[in-house]
Every structure is written in structure tokens, then in C-alpha cells.
XYZ file of C-alpha atoms in Angstrom:
435
model
C 81.041 78.205 152.334
C 79.179 80.336 152.497
C 78.312 83.073 149.288
C 77.875 87.517 149.574
C 74.575 88.463 148.647
C 73.764 91.062 146.470
C 69.620 91.735 147.580
C 67.155 92.869 144.749
C 65.329 94.885 145.501
C 61.296 94.476 143.135
C 59.955 97.373 142.406
C 58.427 96.789 139.567
C 60.920 96.258 136.749
C 60.638 93.782 134.209
C 64.378 93.798 135.075
C 64.680 91.718 138.314
C 65.483 88.573 137.155
C 68.256 89.729 134.528
C 69.409 91.918 137.019
C 70.581 88.817 139.449
C 71.921 87.099 136.493
C 73.641 89.549 135.646
C 75.807 89.742 139.056
C 75.664 85.643 138.760
C 77.664 86.024 135.504
C 80.218 87.934 137.988
C 80.344 85.305 140.367
C 78.315 87.271 143.957
C 75.069 85.458 144.513
C 71.906 87.721 143.887
C 68.232 87.348 145.172
C 65.160 88.784 144.107
C 63.064 90.266 147.396
C 59.713 91.821 147.459
C 60.408 96.379 147.651
C 58.652 95.904 151.270
C 60.884 93.879 152.700
C 61.624 95.380 156.786
C 64.967 96.346 158.175
C 64.966 93.289 160.241
C 64.541 90.440 157.313
C 66.710 92.290 155.554
C 69.521 91.450 158.186
C 68.403 88.297 159.019
C 69.570 87.069 155.477
C 73.530 85.316 155.163
C 75.989 87.506 154.150
C 74.421 91.095 152.391
C 77.097 92.996 150.973
C 74.363 95.501 148.904
C 70.797 96.658 147.895
C 69.972 97.007 144.045
C 66.628 98.680 144.566
C 64.759 98.050 141.261
C 62.337 100.080 140.028
C 60.139 99.878 136.899
C 56.908 101.011 135.623
C 54.925 97.713 137.637
C 55.609 100.341 140.594
C 51.974 101.071 140.842
C 49.780 99.162 142.633
C 45.848 99.313 143.501
C 46.318 103.253 141.955
C 49.288 104.259 144.650
C 53.073 104.516 143.994
C 54.522 102.801 146.003
C 58.446 102.296 147.561
C 60.882 100.561 149.850
C 61.080 101.530 153.420
C 63.395 104.598 153.973
C 65.104 102.705 156.872
C 66.390 99.966 154.029
C 68.608 103.212 153.401
C 70.362 102.532 156.345
C 70.193 98.747 156.741
C 74.618 99.055 157.361
C 75.543 98.106 154.316
C 75.716 99.848 150.035
C 72.220 100.985 148.924
C 72.130 102.304 145.127
C 68.905 102.514 142.990
C 68.479 101.256 138.881
C 65.311 103.175 137.491
C 64.153 105.032 140.214
C 63.497 108.678 141.231
C 65.140 108.368 145.127
C 68.630 106.837 143.935
C 71.025 108.215 145.957
C 73.551 106.937 143.564
C 71.531 106.363 140.369
C 72.307 103.516 137.777
C 70.725 103.500 134.545
C 70.070 99.856 133.801
C 67.103 99.974 131.517
C 68.748 101.562 128.493
C 70.629 98.167 128.524
C 68.060 96.204 127.007
C 68.359 93.002 128.653
C 71.561 92.569 128.074
C 73.487 90.808 130.949
C 76.701 91.308 129.242
C 76.549 95.538 129.574
C 74.620 95.157 133.135
C 77.515 92.734 133.860
C 80.074 95.594 133.376
C 77.350 98.982 134.905
C 77.059 96.817 137.990
C 80.778 95.925 138.614
C 82.479 98.933 140.531
C 79.335 98.400 143.527
C 79.487 94.705 143.416
C 82.904 94.728 143.968
C 84.042 97.957 144.918
C 81.860 99.554 146.930
C 79.984 96.285 148.715
C 82.707 94.365 148.624
C 81.431 90.783 147.379
C 83.734 87.670 146.641
C 83.304 86.161 143.758
C 82.736 83.131 145.642
C 79.046 81.977 144.641
C 80.014 79.330 142.366
C 78.255 75.504 141.120
C 81.252 73.673 143.535
C 80.653 75.467 147.283
C 76.384 75.777 145.846
C 76.546 71.835 145.884
C 78.512 71.967 148.921
C 76.225 74.166 150.762
C 73.224 72.344 149.667
C 74.210 68.952 150.782
C 74.985 70.745 154.213
C 72.618 71.661 154.617
C 69.747 68.634 152.858
C 71.342 66.731 155.651
C 71.119 69.451 158.389
C 67.586 69.403 157.827
C 66.350 66.235 157.249
C 68.449 64.046 159.649
C 68.011 60.032 159.411
C 64.078 60.964 158.117
C 63.592 59.522 154.450
C 61.975 62.137 151.024
C 60.422 60.858 149.168
C 61.067 62.769 145.749
C 58.724 63.309 142.503
C 61.099 62.045 140.184
C 59.029 62.805 136.771
C 62.421 61.959 134.892
C 62.277 65.665 133.672
C 66.025 67.847 134.520
C 64.793 69.490 137.656
C 64.179 66.782 139.139
C 67.150 64.487 137.723
C 69.232 67.796 138.602
C 66.914 66.989 142.722
C 67.483 62.939 142.662
C 71.446 63.105 141.822
C 72.582 65.954 144.743
C 69.945 64.008 147.370
C 71.148 60.650 146.393
C 74.727 62.445 147.241
C 73.293 63.893 151.024
C 71.391 61.268 152.354
C 71.648 58.325 150.037
C 69.616 55.074 150.844
C 67.129 57.683 152.714
C 65.680 59.119 148.664
C 62.456 57.626 148.032
C 61.904 58.809 143.970
C 58.831 57.669 143.360
C 57.780 58.225 139.401
C 53.932 58.775 138.322
C 52.487 58.552 135.480
C 49.762 60.454 134.805
C 48.839 59.481 131.298
C 50.228 62.676 130.446
C 54.180 62.159 129.626
C 55.790 61.831 126.539
C 55.672 58.346 124.468
C 58.719 56.531 126.363
C 59.294 58.110 128.578
C 57.854 56.805 131.793
C 59.811 53.648 129.984
C 63.378 55.735 129.937
C 62.746 56.759 133.356
C 62.238 53.941 135.097
C 65.292 52.099 133.057
C 67.933 54.905 133.754
C 67.216 55.760 138.015
C 66.837 51.941 138.996
C 68.534 50.250 136.513
C 71.345 52.656 136.424
C 71.769 54.583 138.832
C 70.233 51.965 141.515
C 68.031 54.602 143.400
C 65.010 53.441 145.361
C 62.039 53.921 142.803
C 58.330 53.650 143.542
C 57.074 53.690 138.877
C 52.913 54.407 139.646
C 50.732 54.196 136.705
C 47.647 56.827 137.780
C 46.555 57.362 134.296
C 43.091 56.374 135.084
C 42.885 58.704 138.096
C 44.290 61.902 136.255
C 41.701 61.638 133.311
C 39.084 60.576 135.336
C 40.257 63.666 137.588
C 41.067 66.048 134.412
C 38.031 65.260 132.858
C 36.113 68.128 131.868
C 38.280 70.674 132.717
C 38.780 73.652 130.444
C 41.253 75.780 132.486
C 44.292 76.767 132.341
C 44.762 77.078 135.794
C 42.826 75.143 137.403
C 44.638 71.640 135.113
C 47.583 72.824 137.101
C 45.940 72.833 140.042
C 44.344 69.502 140.245
C 47.776 67.699 138.610
C 50.083 69.399 141.401
C 47.194 68.286 144.139
C 46.905 64.975 142.963
C 50.368 64.313 142.656
C 50.918 65.550 146.125
C 48.130 62.578 146.860
C 49.486 60.293 145.247
C 53.065 60.880 146.730
C 50.646 60.620 150.560
C 49.800 57.273 149.297
C 52.845 56.226 148.269
C 54.595 57.550 151.689
C 51.635 55.602 154.227
C 52.828 52.236 152.927
C 56.417 52.766 153.824
C 58.586 53.809 157.368
C 59.353 57.346 158.162
C 58.612 59.829 154.976
C 58.651 63.349 156.770
C 59.998 65.215 153.803
C 58.970 65.553 149.929
C 61.806 66.996 147.227
C 60.456 69.319 145.159
C 62.291 70.454 141.632
C 61.305 73.542 141.985
C 63.325 76.601 140.627
C 64.033 80.000 140.434
C 61.728 81.311 137.351
C 59.031 78.405 139.521
C 58.984 81.045 142.199
C 59.211 84.345 139.756
C 56.394 83.677 137.194
C 54.101 82.542 140.151
C 53.567 85.556 141.676
C 55.032 88.650 143.919
C 53.604 91.731 144.640
C 54.992 94.421 141.638
C 55.060 91.386 139.015
C 51.371 89.731 137.958
C 51.130 86.300 137.717
C 52.505 84.844 134.741
C 50.780 81.327 135.212
C 50.841 79.463 138.740
C 53.720 76.123 138.967
C 52.478 73.136 140.023
C 54.986 72.779 142.779
C 54.335 76.268 143.766
C 50.647 77.323 143.456
C 48.947 73.949 143.588
C 50.315 72.741 146.882
C 47.693 71.662 148.983
C 47.080 73.970 152.181
C 46.581 70.508 154.654
C 49.618 69.066 153.015
C 51.032 66.407 155.097
C 55.513 66.675 154.162
C 58.044 69.332 155.229
C 59.331 70.473 151.347
C 62.728 70.141 151.035
C 63.389 72.400 147.510
C 67.769 72.537 147.129
C 67.214 73.867 142.929
C 64.646 77.195 144.722
C 67.627 79.276 144.246
C 68.915 78.726 140.702
C 68.084 79.909 136.938
C 67.574 77.020 134.495
C 70.968 76.874 133.531
C 72.442 76.862 136.770
C 70.296 73.865 137.290
C 72.363 72.341 134.899
C 75.682 73.559 135.164
C 74.795 71.520 139.444
C 73.620 68.731 137.042
C 77.213 68.910 135.746
C 79.053 69.621 138.940
C 77.129 66.873 140.237
C 78.395 64.498 137.556
C 74.964 63.762 135.307
C 75.095 62.062 131.937
C 75.483 65.556 129.865
C 72.473 63.567 126.920
C 70.434 63.993 130.765
C 71.699 67.627 132.361
C 70.782 68.680 128.463
C 67.760 66.945 127.829
C 64.504 68.414 126.744
C 62.776 70.755 129.612
C 59.156 69.370 129.922
C 56.133 70.737 132.431
C 55.592 69.030 135.412
C 51.390 68.968 134.162
C 53.257 67.210 130.500
C 51.166 66.904 127.783
C 48.187 67.751 129.893
C 48.552 72.212 129.240
C 49.672 70.964 125.592
C 47.113 69.786 124.848
C 44.538 72.625 124.820
C 41.654 73.097 126.887
C 39.297 69.907 128.389
C 41.668 66.253 127.769
C 40.325 64.300 125.295
C 42.471 61.079 125.108
C 42.048 61.750 121.000
C 43.883 64.230 120.942
C 46.210 63.606 123.917
C 47.510 61.019 121.296
C 48.157 63.267 118.132
C 50.181 65.162 121.509
C 51.764 62.032 121.855
C 53.119 60.527 118.537
C 52.665 64.321 116.532
C 55.965 65.567 119.787
C 57.711 62.054 119.005
C 58.354 63.241 115.539
C 59.156 66.951 116.488
C 61.426 65.003 118.648
C 62.760 62.311 116.341
C 64.167 64.316 113.356
C 65.289 67.354 114.909
C 67.753 65.317 116.324
C 68.117 63.933 113.120
C 68.541 67.454 111.842
C 71.426 67.947 114.349
C 68.589 70.598 116.085
C 68.146 68.283 119.477
C 71.674 70.359 120.444
C 70.522 74.332 119.037
C 67.398 74.106 120.330
C 66.715 75.337 123.793
C 62.873 73.590 123.436
C 60.344 72.022 121.258
C 57.608 70.601 121.728
C 53.655 70.494 119.776
C 50.531 71.834 121.200
C 46.858 70.916 119.717
C 43.651 73.076 120.208
C 40.649 71.844 121.020
C 39.001 73.387 117.801
C 39.050 71.624 114.149
C 39.138 73.021 110.843
C 37.653 71.619 107.570
C 40.556 69.758 104.754
C 40.306 66.716 102.712
C 41.402 63.364 103.229
C 41.604 60.302 100.912
C 39.207 62.352 98.179
C 36.780 63.164 101.028
C 36.184 65.989 103.905
C 37.756 66.199 106.769
C 36.989 67.874 109.943
C 40.275 67.578 112.111
C 42.563 68.484 114.120
C 45.777 72.016 113.988
C 49.162 70.163 115.399
C 51.156 73.879 116.309
C 55.125 73.463 116.716
C 57.047 75.754 118.554
C 60.313 75.874 119.492
C 63.134 78.411 121.172
C 65.346 79.496 122.382
C 66.329 80.598 126.083
C 69.006 80.701 128.820
C 67.102 81.164 131.805
C 63.575 80.566 130.599
C 62.051 83.749 131.471
C 61.830 85.254 127.416
C 63.038 83.563 124.421
C 63.676 83.620 120.291
C 62.113 82.041 118.350
C 64.380 79.481 116.710
C 64.136 80.017 112.401
C 63.655 75.984 111.035
C 65.189 75.753 107.260
C 61.899 75.193 105.125
C 63.504 71.564 104.088
C 62.568 70.281 107.831
C 59.824 71.799 108.490
C 57.730 70.111 105.361
C 59.743 66.722 106.380
C 58.319 66.994 109.287
C 54.877 68.650 108.843
C 54.304 65.475 106.089
C 55.168 62.747 108.612
C 52.786 64.716 110.976
C 49.723 64.092 108.600
C 50.209 61.094 107.028
C 51.179 59.109 110.588
C 48.777 60.973 113.231
C 45.193 59.885 113.944
C 42.894 63.016 113.705
C 44.870 65.865 112.078
C 44.856 67.817 109.162
C 46.992 70.735 109.618
C 50.907 71.262 110.633
C 51.392 75.211 111.898
C 54.179 76.972 113.180
C 54.873 79.072 116.361
C 55.825 82.568 115.624
C 55.891 84.726 118.644
C 58.864 85.234 121.281
C 58.364 85.795 125.283
C 57.118 88.030 125.740
C 54.277 89.128 124.661
C 53.843 85.212 124.383
C 55.145 82.458 127.366
C 57.046 79.502 125.988
C 53.938 76.837 126.534
C 50.351 77.364 125.472
C 49.048 77.429 128.668
């Protein structure tokens, strides 16, 4: 079943994703497109019922004010503008300050009464559509899936298993940047419990060698992303009929990797880090979903609750939490401190309350005292945030007694560490990850 769609044209707003999510929460599908989309491109999109031109502070590029193509107003579907001077019917969304519920109310009449859209956006329809689309795209050929064991790749694996069964080959690459015990868990769950075709590759030395001396976060991400693809290409050559690469790309990955009116926040390994000579066609069944929708999709597919709601983990792994150049010493400090944090959060019941929590270790040292002597060691920074769609985030206020216990354990159990700090920065101005 094809969902009706409301198109949002990005004319420099900070609230595109908030508006898109509000419309989806009404049961109607919504996507964000660049301001300069042509009428022909708009008409080629499936089941478009209306257009929202969403203006904002980024509507000047290279000193020139931008606007949509005037023909959009005559494209044959209702058009409204939000925060845009040339509005035919202006809706003031900015006043709601990212309040999704208020925006839903403001847009409800336009979506249903003016556009006559049907509330047919739900996970059952989405899963059925994606299974059909994957089968049509792939046929009887095989898909190679990068299975990190995180939420996104796990949901992709479950969806592709339903769509193509044994024609899915999952490859788990241990790049040496995994959390403590994580690769072992991936093998147990997917090979032993879900009976997926799983290839395990230990590429620790290969990745750390490529990353030696690299300090720039973007360069690290792109090296990790590129090297992932190379590993998959090598594994594919050992198999017959591999023409496709499955990926856990989700909508915030695409939005944050930059648009014409939104500067790049950071490149994602599955968006900005792909090599130009990629030998596979991509299969990305989750690229339309926000993070909470990915979890709903996982539950729809029958995945266990604990798997669907496990801690988010970036594709580059601990590589973006070992700040600056990745050294084995600091990488081990990140891994061990992260394991302590996760263990103590679970004991305190915070694992079900806090959306994401982790540690980072920067590439500088501070003076301290160890064994009655001066020490010169690294700090560990704890981060714990709550969010719905990963586009904005608030800080979890942790009880001091819990922080005291975590701090004491890290200082006594983790080598080369003499300080523990708590990050109080929301997104924005900070991002969720440090790199």
C-alpha cells in the first residue's frame, strides 16, 4: 500500500525534521526536499498530497536570498508556507519552539482537510512496502549486510531476512573499536539464535594501522567507512552472486550529512564515507525512518525488546570516542570506562530511562596523584542524553551518589585515568557524540 505524502521544502529552517515528524505522528508520511526541486521532480514523487515551504534563518546562500521555483505553487497540489514572506497561507510554526504536539495541531487541518491525505503511514504498511521493494530490487541475488549488532543494522537484518531469507549474508567486522564483549554478543545472537548467514572478520590490526596518526574526526570517519567497504568487497569476492550492499542508513544520517540550506553537522560512515568506486548497489530500507521509528519497525518485525532498545552505537564505534589520534592506551580506557558506566546504569535502572550514555577520552593529560606520587594521566568524560529523533538532545541529571560510585570505579579500575567529568551540554549547541 502506497502512503500519501506531504513534501517539506527546505528553505533554510532549523525545524524541518520537527515538522516532518509531527506530520508522520498524524499518520501521514512526510519527507524533506531541497528548496530548488523542480515541478517535474515533485510530480515524480509518489502520492504527494501537499507541499509545505519551510523558511528560516539559513535562506541565504553565498550572500543571495533563495526561494523555491515559482512553478511549485501551480504544481496541482495545495501549498502553504511556514515563516516565508511569499506565503499564500502562512503558518507560524516557529512560535511553537520545536513543540511537536503543537505543530501537529497547527498542521492537522492542512494535512487532512485541505490536502485530503489519508492517515495510512504505519509500521505494518512500511514493513510490507519495504519487503516488496527489496524483493523487486534484489530478485534472487544476494545482499551483503554490514551487521554491527546495533539497532539500525539489527533491524535491517530482520527486515532483509523476511524479504530474501538465505540470500542475505551478514558480515560482522570487528574493527577493534567495538564496546567490551560486543562482537561476542553479535555472534551469539545472530549466528546462534537467529540462524543468519554470518561471517565474522577480525580486522583490528588493519583498522588501527590505517588510523595511526590520524587526528581529524572527519578523516577518521571516512577512513573507517571506506575500510569497511573494502573489507566487504574482499568478503564478497569469496562468495557467489553478491551484487548488493545492505546498510542501516536512517533519515537523520542523511539530514545531518548536509543539504543545500543546512550545513553538514558531520558525515556519517554510511553516507559521506562511501568510496566513489563502490562495487555494489545499495539496499537501504530504513533510510526514510527516524530513530524512534526504526525501533517501532524492529518491534513490528518481532525482534526482542532488549535488542531494539539497546544502546545506540555509531558506525565508527569507539573511534569517535577516543578523541584525536586513536592510541591503544586511550582506546582501552574508553572501552573499560564505558563498560563500567553501562554496568552501573543498568544496576541503577537508568538503562531503561536514558536514551544514550557513554564515555569519551580526550587526547590530553592532566596532573593528578596516584600511590602518593604525581601522576600525569587522561580524563574520562561521561555523557548521558535523552532524545526522540537524535536531532536534539537534553542532559540526564544523574543522582550524585550514582556518579560518585561510577567515578570511584573508573579511577580504581581503569588504567591511565585520573579524572572523571560529566558533560552538561545539550544538543544544540553540542552534538550527541564528541566527534
